[in-house]
Coordinates of C-alpha atoms and ligand atoms in Angstrom, one line a residue:
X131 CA -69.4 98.3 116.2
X132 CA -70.9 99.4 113.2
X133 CA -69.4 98.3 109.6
X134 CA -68.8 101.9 109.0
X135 CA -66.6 101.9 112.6
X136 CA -63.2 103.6 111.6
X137 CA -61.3 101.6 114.1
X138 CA -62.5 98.3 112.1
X139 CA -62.0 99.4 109.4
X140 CA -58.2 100.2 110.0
X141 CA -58.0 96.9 111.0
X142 CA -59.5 95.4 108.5
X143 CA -57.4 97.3 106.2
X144 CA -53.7 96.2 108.1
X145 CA -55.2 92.7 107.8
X146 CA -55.6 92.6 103.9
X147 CA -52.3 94.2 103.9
X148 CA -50.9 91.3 105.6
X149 CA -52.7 88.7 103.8
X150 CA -51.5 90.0 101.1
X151 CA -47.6 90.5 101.3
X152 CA -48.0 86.9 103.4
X153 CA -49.3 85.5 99.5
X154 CA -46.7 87.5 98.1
X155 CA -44.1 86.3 100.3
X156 CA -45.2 83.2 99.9
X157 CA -45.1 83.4 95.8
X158 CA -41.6 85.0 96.1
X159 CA -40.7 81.6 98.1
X160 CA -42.6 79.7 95.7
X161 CA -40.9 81.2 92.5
X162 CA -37.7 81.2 94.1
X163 CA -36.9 77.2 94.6
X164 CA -39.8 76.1 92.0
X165 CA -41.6 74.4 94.6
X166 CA -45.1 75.2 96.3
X167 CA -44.5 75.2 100.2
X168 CA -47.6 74.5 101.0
X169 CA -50.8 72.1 99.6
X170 CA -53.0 74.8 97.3
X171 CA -55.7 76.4 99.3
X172 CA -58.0 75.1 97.2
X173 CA -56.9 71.4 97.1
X174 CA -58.9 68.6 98.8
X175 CA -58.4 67.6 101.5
X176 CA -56.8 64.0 102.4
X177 CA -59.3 61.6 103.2
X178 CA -59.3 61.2 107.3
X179 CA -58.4 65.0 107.3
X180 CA -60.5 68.1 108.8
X181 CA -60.2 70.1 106.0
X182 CA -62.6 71.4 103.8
X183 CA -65.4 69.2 102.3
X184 CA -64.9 67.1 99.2
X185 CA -68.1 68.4 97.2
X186 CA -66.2 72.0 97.2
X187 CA -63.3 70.3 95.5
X188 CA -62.6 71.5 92.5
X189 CA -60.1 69.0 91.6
X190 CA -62.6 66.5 91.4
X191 CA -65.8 66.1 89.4
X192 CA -68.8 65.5 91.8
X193 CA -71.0 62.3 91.2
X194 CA -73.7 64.7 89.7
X195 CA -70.9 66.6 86.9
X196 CA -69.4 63.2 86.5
X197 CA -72.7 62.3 84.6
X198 CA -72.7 65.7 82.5
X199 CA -69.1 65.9 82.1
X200 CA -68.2 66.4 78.7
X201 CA -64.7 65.3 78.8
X202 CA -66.6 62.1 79.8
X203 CA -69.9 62.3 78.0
X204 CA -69.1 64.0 74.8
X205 CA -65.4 65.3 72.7
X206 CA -64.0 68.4 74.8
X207 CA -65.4 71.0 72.0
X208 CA -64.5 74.1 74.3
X209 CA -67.7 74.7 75.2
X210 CA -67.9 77.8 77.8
X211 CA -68.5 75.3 81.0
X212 CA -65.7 72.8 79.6
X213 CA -63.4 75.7 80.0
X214 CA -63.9 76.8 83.2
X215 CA -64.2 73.8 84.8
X216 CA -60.4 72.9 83.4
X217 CA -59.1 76.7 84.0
X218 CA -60.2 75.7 87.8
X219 CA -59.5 72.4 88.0
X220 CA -55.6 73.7 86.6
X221 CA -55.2 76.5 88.7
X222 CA -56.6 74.1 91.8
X223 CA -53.9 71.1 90.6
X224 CA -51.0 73.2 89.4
X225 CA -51.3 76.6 91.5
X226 CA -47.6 77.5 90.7
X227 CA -45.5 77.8 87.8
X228 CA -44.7 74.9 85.6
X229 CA -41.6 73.3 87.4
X230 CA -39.5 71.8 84.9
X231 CA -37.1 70.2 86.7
X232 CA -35.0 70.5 89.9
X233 CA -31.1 70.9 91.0
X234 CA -29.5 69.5 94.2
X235 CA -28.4 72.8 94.9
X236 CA -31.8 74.6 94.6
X237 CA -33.2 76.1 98.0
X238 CA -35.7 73.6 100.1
X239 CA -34.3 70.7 98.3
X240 CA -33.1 68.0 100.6
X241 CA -33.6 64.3 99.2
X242 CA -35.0 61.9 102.0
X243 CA -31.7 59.8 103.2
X244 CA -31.5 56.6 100.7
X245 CA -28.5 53.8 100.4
X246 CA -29.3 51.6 98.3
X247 CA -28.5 47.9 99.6
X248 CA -28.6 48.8 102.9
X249 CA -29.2 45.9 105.4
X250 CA -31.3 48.2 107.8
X251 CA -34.8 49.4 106.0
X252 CA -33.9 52.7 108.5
X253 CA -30.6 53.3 106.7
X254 CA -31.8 52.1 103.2
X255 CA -34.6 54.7 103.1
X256 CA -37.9 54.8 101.6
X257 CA -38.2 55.6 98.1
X258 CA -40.0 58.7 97.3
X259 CA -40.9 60.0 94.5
X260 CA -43.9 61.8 95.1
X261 CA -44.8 65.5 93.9
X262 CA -47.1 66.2 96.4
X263 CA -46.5 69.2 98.3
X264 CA -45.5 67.0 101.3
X265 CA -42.8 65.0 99.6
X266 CA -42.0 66.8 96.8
X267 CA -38.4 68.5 98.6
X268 CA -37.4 64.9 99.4
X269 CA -37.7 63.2 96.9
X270 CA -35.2 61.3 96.6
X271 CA -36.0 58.9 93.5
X272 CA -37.0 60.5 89.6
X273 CA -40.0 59.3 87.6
X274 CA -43.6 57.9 89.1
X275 CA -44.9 54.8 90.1
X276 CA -46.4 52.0 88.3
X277 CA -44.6 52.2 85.3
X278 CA -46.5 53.0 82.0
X279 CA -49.3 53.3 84.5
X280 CA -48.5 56.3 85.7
X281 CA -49.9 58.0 82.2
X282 CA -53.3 57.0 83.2
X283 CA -53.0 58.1 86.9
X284 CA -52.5 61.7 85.3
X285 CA -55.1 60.8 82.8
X286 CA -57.4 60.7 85.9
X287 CA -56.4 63.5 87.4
X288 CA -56.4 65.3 84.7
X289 CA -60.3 64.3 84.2
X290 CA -61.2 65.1 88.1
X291 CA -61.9 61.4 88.7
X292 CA -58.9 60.7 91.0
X293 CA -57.4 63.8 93.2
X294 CA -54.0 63.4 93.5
X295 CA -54.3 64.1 97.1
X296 CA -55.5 60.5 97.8
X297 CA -53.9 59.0 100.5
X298 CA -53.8 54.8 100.4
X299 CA -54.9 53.2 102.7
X300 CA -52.9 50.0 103.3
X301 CA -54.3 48.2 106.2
X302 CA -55.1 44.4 105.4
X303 CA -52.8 44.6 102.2
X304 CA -49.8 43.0 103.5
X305 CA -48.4 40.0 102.2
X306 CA -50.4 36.8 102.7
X307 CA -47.0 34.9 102.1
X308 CA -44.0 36.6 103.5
X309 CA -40.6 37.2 101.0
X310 CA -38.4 37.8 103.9
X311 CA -35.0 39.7 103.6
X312 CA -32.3 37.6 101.9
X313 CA -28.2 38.6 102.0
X314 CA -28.9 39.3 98.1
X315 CA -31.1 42.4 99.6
X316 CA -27.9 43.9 101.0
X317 CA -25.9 43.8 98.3
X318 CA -26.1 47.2 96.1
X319 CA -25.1 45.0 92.9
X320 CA -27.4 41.9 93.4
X321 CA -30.3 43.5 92.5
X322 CA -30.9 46.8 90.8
X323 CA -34.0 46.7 88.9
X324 CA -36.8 47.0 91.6
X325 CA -36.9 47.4 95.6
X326 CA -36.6 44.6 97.4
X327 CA -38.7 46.1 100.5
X328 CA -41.2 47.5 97.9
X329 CA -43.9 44.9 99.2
X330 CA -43.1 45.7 103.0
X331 CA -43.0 49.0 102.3
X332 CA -46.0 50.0 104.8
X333 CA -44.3 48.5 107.4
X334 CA -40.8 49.1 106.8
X335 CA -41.5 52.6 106.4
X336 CA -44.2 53.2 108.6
X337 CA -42.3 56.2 110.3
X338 CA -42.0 58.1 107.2
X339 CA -45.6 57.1 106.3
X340 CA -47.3 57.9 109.4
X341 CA -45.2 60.8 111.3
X342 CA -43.5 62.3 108.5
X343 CA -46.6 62.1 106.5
X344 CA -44.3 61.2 103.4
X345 CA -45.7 59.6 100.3
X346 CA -44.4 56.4 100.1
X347 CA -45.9 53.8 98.2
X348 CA -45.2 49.8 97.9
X349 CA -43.7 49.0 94.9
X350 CA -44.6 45.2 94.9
X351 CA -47.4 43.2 96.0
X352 CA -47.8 39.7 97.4
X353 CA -50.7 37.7 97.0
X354 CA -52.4 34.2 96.7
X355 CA -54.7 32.7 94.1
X356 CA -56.0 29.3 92.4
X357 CA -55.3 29.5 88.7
X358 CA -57.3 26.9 86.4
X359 CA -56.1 26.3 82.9
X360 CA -58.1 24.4 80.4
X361 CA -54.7 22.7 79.2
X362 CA -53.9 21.7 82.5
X363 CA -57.5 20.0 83.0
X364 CA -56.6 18.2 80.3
X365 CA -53.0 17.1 81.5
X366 CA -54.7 16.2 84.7
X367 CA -57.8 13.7 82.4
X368 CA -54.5 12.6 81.1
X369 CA -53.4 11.8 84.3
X370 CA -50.0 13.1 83.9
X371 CA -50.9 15.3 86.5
X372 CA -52.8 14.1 89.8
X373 CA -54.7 16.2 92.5
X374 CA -52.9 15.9 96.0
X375 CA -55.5 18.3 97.7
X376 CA -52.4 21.1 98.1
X377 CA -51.1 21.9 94.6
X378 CA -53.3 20.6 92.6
X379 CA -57.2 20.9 93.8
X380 CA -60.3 19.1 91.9
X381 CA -62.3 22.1 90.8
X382 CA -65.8 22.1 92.5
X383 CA -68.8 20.7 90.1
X384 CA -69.7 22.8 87.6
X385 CA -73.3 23.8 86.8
X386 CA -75.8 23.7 84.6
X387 CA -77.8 26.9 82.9
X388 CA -80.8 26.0 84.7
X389 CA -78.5 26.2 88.0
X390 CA -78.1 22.0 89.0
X391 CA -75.1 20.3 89.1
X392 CA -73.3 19.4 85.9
X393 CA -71.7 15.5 85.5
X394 CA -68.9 16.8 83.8
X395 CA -65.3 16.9 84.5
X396 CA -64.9 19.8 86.1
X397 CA -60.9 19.7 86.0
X398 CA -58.3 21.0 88.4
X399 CA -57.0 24.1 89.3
X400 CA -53.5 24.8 90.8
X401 CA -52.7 26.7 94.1
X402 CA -50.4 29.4 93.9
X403 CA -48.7 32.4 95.5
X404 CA -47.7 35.6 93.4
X405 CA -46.0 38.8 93.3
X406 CA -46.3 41.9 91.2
X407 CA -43.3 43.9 90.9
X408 CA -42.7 47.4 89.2
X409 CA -39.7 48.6 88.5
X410 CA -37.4 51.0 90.3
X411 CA -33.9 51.4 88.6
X412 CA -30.6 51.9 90.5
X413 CA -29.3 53.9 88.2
X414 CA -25.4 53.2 89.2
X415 CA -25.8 49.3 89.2
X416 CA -28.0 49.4 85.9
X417 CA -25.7 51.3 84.4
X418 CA -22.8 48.8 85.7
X419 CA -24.7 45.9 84.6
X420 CA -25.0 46.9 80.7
X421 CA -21.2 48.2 80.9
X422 CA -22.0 51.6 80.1
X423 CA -21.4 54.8 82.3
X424 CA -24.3 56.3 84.5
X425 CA -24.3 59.4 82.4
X426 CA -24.3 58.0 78.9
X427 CA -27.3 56.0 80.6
X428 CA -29.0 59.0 81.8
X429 CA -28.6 60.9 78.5
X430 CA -29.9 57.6 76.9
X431 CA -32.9 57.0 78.8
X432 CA -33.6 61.5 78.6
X433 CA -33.4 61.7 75.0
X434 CA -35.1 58.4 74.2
X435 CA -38.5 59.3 76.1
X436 CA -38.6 62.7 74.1
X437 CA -36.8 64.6 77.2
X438 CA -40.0 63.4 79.5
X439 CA -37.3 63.2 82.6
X440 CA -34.9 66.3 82.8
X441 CA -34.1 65.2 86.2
X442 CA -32.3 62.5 85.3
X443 CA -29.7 65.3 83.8
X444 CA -30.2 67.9 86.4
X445 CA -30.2 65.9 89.4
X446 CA -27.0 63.5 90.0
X447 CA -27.6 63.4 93.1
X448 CA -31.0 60.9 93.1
X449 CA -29.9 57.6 92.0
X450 CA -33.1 56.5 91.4
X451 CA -35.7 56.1 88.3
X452 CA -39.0 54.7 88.1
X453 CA -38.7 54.2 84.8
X454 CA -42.3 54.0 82.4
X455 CA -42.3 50.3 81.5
X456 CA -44.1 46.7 82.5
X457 CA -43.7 45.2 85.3
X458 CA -43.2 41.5 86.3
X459 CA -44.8 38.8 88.1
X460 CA -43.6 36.0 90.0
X461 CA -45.4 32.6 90.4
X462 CA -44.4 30.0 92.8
X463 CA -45.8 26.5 92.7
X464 CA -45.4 24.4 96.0
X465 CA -43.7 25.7 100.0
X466 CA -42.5 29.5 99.2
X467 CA -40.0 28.7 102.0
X468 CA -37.9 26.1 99.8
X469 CA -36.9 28.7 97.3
X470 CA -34.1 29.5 99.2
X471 CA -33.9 26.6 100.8
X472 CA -30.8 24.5 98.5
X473 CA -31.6 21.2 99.6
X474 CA -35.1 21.3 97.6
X475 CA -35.2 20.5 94.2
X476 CA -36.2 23.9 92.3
X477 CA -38.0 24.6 88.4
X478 CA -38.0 27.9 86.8
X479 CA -39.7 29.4 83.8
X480 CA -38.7 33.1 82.7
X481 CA -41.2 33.7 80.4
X482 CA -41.5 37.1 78.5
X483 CA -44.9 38.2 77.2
X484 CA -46.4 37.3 74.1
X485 CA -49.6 38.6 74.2
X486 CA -50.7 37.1 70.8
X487 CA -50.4 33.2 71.9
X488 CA -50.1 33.9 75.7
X489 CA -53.7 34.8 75.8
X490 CA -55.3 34.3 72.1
X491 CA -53.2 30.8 71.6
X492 CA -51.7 32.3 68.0
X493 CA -50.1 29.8 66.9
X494 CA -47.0 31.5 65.3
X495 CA -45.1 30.7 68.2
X496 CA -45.0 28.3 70.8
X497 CA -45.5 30.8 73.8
X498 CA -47.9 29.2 75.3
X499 CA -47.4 25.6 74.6
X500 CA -43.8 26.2 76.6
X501 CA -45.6 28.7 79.5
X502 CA -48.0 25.7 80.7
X503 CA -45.7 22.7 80.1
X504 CA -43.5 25.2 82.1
X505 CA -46.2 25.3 84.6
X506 CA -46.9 21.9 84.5
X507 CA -43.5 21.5 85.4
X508 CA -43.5 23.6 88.2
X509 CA -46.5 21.9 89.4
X510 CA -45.0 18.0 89.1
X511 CA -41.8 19.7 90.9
X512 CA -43.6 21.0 94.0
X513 CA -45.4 17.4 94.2
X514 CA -42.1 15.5 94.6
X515 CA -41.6 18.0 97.5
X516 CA -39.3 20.8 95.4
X517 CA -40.9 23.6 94.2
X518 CA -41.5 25.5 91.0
X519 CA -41.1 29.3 90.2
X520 CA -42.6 31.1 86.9
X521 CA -41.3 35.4 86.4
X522 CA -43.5 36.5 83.4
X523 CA -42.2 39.8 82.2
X524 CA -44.0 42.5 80.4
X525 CA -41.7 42.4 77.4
X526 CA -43.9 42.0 74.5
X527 CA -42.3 41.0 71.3
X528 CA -39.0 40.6 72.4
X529 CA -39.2 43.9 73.9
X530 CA -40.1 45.5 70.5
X531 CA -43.3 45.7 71.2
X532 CA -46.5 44.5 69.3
X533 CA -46.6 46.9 66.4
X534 CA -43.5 45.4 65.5
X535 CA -44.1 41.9 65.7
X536 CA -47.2 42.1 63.9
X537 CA -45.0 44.0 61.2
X538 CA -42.2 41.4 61.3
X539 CA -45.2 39.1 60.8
X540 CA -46.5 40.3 57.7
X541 CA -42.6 40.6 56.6
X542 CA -42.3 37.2 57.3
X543 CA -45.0 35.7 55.4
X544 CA -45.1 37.6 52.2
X545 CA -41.0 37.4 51.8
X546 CA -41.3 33.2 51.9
X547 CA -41.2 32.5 56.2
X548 CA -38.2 30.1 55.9
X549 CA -36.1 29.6 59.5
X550 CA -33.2 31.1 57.5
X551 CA -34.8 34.5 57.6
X552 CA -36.7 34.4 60.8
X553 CA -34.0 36.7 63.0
X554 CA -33.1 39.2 59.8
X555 CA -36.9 39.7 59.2
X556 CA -36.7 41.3 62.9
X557 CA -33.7 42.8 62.6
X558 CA -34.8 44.8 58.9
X559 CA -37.5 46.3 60.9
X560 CA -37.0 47.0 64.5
X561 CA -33.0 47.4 63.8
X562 CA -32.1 44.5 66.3
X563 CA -33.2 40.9 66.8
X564 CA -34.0 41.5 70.6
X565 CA -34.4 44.1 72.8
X566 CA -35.1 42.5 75.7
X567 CA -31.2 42.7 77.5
X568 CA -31.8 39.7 79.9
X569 CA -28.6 41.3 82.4
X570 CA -31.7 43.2 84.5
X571 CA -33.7 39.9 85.0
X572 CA -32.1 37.8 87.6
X573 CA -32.6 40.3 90.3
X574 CA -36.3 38.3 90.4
X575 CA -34.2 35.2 91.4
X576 CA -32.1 37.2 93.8
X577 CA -35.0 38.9 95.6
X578 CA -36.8 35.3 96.1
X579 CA -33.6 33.8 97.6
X580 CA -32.7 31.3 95.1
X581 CA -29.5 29.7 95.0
X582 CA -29.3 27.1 92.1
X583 CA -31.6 25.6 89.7
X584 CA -32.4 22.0 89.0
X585 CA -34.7 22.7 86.1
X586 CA -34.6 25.4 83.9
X587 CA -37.4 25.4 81.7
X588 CA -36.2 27.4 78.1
X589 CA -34.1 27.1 75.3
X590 CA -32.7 30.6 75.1
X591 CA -28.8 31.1 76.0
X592 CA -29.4 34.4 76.8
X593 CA -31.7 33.6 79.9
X594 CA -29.3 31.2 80.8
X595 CA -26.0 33.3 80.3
X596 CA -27.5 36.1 82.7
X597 CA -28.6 33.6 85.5
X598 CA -25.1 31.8 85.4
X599 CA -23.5 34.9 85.3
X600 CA -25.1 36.4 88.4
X601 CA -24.0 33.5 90.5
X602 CA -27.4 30.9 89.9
X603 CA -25.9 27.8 89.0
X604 CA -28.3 25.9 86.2
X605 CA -28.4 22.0 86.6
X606 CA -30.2 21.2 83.7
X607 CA -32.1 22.7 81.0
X608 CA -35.0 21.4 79.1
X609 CA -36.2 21.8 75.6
X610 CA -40.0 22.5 74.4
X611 CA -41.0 18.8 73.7
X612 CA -41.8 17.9 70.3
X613 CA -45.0 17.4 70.6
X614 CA -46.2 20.9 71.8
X615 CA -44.7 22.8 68.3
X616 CA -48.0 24.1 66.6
X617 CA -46.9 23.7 63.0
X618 CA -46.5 27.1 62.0
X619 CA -43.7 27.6 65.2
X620 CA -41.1 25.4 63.6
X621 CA -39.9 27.9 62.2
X622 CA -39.3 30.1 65.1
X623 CA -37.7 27.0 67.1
X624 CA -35.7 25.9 64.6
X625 CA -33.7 29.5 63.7
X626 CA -33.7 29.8 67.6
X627 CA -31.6 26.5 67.9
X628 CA -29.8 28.0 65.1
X629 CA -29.1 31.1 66.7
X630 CA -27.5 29.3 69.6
X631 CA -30.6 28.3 71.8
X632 CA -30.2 25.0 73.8
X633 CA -31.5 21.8 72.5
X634 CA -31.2 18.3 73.8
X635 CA -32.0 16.8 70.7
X636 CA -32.0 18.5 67.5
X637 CA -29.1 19.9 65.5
X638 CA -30.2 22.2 63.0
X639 CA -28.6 22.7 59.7
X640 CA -28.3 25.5 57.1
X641 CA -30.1 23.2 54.8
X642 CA -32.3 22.4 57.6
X643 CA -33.3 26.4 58.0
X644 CA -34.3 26.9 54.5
X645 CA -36.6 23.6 54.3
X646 CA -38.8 24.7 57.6
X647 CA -41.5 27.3 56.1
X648 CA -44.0 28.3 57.9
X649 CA -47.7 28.8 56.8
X650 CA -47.9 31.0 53.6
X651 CA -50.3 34.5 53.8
X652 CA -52.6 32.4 51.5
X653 CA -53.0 29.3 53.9
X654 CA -53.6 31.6 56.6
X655 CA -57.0 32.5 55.6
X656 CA -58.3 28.8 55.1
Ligands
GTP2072 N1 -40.1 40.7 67.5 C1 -40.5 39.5 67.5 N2 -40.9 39.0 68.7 C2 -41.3 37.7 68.7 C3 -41.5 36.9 67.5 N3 -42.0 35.7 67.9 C4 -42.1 35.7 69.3 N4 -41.7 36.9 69.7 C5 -41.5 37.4 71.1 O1 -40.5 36.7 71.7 C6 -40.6 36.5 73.1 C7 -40.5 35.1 73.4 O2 -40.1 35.0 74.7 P1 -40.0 33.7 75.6 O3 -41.2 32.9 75.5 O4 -39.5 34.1 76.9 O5 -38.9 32.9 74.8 P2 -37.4 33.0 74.4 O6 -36.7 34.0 75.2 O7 -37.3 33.1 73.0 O8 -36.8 31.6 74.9 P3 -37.4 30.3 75.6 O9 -37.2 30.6 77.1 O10 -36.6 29.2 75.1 O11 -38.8 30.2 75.3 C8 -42.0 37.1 73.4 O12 -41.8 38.4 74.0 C9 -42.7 37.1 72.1 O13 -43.7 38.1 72.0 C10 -41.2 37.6 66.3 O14 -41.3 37.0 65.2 N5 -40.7 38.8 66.3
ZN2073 ZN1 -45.1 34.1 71.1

């Protein structure tokens, strides 16, 4: 047959005919519930997949472009090529129309089966909230995973350096130390704030990963690690800490620049195991927990991120919210198995973040002075056979963030940085004295199984008010000792015991918070 063979070419003909009212049929579809049906033709394929070869991808940038990109290399100036490549790259990501948001009643919508507190993992349900063309009709949770991380996974995409097709592979990621299920798992109200499966997610859910070819994604990790301090090397010279070869190891000699072996102390370091934990918001018992209603919640948490999640007004039905914030990490010193054990003697630190002395030892605050006495704590606790739990929570600056504290800061010390004013100066800039709402942060306590606490490392009545109040009894409570105040925190310790934080020793007065100053702007540059 020739290409000029009538009888091919009527064929030819009723196939492009098809083709085409199959395209239009399927943008009719498409248009009609919001929702692409199928991955776009153009897309990459998932890794493992027979589907056409990466280097025709236009989603991503190959390793050759990657060099010459000029999102990368230079400022996007709209040069010819800069165009194309991101008219492709957007028709290839985002072949349909913009989808603005959803409605439970909208066709093809049918959110993956979830109850929260569930004792089953198969009743419970994964947690999807994936907008890939194979989850997107079931999702069943609003928002994205890893918190304000999410940005930058878009930020990537967006660039062609990470297709959004990417499927994880989570073989050999499991849990080194299991967090098995605890009765505080199956109770809806216990905790609300993250998923207590999210680090056995793989497993749990490996149905829905594997056969259903849903994107599901862990939501906490679980690992192990030796962490080495130079304040607890000095405890240790001190010997108010000693190495026992399981909690506390003698760190291997250190060496010299020319490579031999150094004769100095090369200090300890502390074995630990540790979880990362994003959060994932039960709408219903977060809402219950502040004493507001789910919908003035919603509305809240819509308007407040400039509209960013119209689902959580359009679609009742999902309960669930990834909300864009820090996550939290959990540290436990000593047998991972005593923390819900109640015989064993238990310490816990809930530290929030303060990024300034935390990491850069400022010495405005005693942050860091109370995290490793806190540690050290933990530490002596798991030696006497208890162990010792630290949660550190992304909550910089009192949940204020660091823009503000640096602002209160500067308040501080140019309007005289007397305890008297310390919690106004906060509260004339940021509106509030704290933002941090400390009802979400006993879930962490929940999830690990604990039942009481013999030591409670922290001053602040509002830590302590949430754990009591969620059914944690705390047997004792200890102060920051005296001796770890940097000069310049008095201030900040001594309007906290003010404000109602505990103290086992010191009553403050209101004579007493006008005499504790803090360093003037002047003595801060000498
Ligand atoms: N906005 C603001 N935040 C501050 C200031 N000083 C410290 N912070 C923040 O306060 C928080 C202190 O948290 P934590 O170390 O958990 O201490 P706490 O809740 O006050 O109570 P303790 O458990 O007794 O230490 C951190 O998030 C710091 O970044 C300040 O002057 N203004
Ligand atoms: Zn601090």
């Amino acid at each position: 047959m020739s290409n000029n063979d009538p009888v091919l070419g009527q064929i030819l003909a009723q196939l492009n005919s098809l083709q085409v009212s199959q395209q239009t049929l399927q943008a009719k579809l498409d248009a009609l519930t919001g929702i692409p049906t199928s991955p776009p033709r153009n897309a990459i394929p998932i890794p493992g997949r027979q589907d056409s070869p990466t280097s025709q991808n236009p989603l991503l940038l190959s390793p050759t472009s990657l060099g010459r990109n000029p999102i990368v290399s230079s400022p996007p100036s709209g040069t010819r090529e800069l165009t194309n490549i991101d008219k492709e790259r957007e028709k290839a990501l985002y072949p349909g129309r913009v989808l603005l948001t959803t409605y439970p009643d909208q066709h093809g919508i049918k959110p993956y089966p979830l109850q929260w507190g569930a004792s089953e993992p198969a009743t419970r349900g994964p947690v999807i909230c994936s907008r890939l063309p194979s989850s997107i009709k079931q999702r069943n949770a609003i928002g994205a995973h890893s918190g304000s991380y999410s940005i930058y996974r878009a930020l990537s995409i967006a660039m062609g350096t990470l297709s959004p097709f990417h499927k994880p592979d989570y073989s050999k990621t499991e849990p080194p130390v299991p967090i098995p299920p605890q009765p505080s798992w199956f109770n809806p109200s216990k905790i609300v704030s993250f998923d207590p499966w999210g680090h056995l997610v793989p497993q749990v859910f490996k149905r829905e990963i594997e056969e259903l070819g849903l994107d599901v994604r862990p939501s906490i990790a679980v690992t192990k690690a030796h962490i080495k301090l130079s304040e607890i090397d000095e405890t240790a010279r001190r010997g108010e800490i000693t190495v026992d070869g399981r909690i506390v190891l003698r760190t291997r000699p250190l060496r010299n620049p020319d490579g031999t072996e150094s004769d100095a102390d090369p200090g300890v370091e502390i074995t630990t195991s540790k979880a990362a934990v994003e959060p994932v918001w039960y709408l219903p018992g977060v809402a219950e927990r502040f004493g507001i209603s789910e919908n003035l919640l919603r509305r809240a948490l819509f308007e407040d991120t400039g509209g960013m999640y119209p689902e959580l007004i359009t679609r009742p039905d999902i309960k669930i919210f990834l909300p864009p914030i820090g996550n939290l990490t959990v540290y436990i010193f000593g047998n991972h198995e005593d923390m819900a054990d109640e015989s064993k003697e238990l310490t816990l630190r809930v530290h929030d973040e303060c990024n300034g002395s935390d990491v850069f030892g400022s010495d405005i605050c005693t942050c860091k002075p109370y995290l490793v006495f806190a540690i050290e704590e933990c530490v002596r606790c798991a030696q006497r056979g208890g162990v010792g739990v630290v949660v550190y929570f992304r909550k910089e600056g009192r949940a204020l963030g660091e823009v503000t504290k640096y602002l209160v800061y500067n308040l501080r010390k140019r309007g005289g940085d007397t305890a008297d004013k310390y919690f106004r100066a906060t509260e004339l800039i940021a509106g509030v004295k704290d933002m941090r709402f400390q009802a979400l942060m006993p879930d962490v306590l929940h999830w690990l199984g604990i039942k009481k606490i013999d030591n409670m490392v922290s001053m602040s009545d509002m830590k302590y008010d949430a754990i009591v109040q969620s059914g944690i009894p705390i047997l004792k409570r200890y102060d920051i000792p005296e001796h770890l105040i940097p000069p310049d925190s008095r201030v900040e310790i001594d309007a906290k015991i003010a404000a109602g934080y505990f103290t086992s020793g010191k009553k403050v007065t209101e004579v007493d918070l006008i005499k504790t100053v803090g360093r003037t702007w002047e003595e801060t540059e000498h």
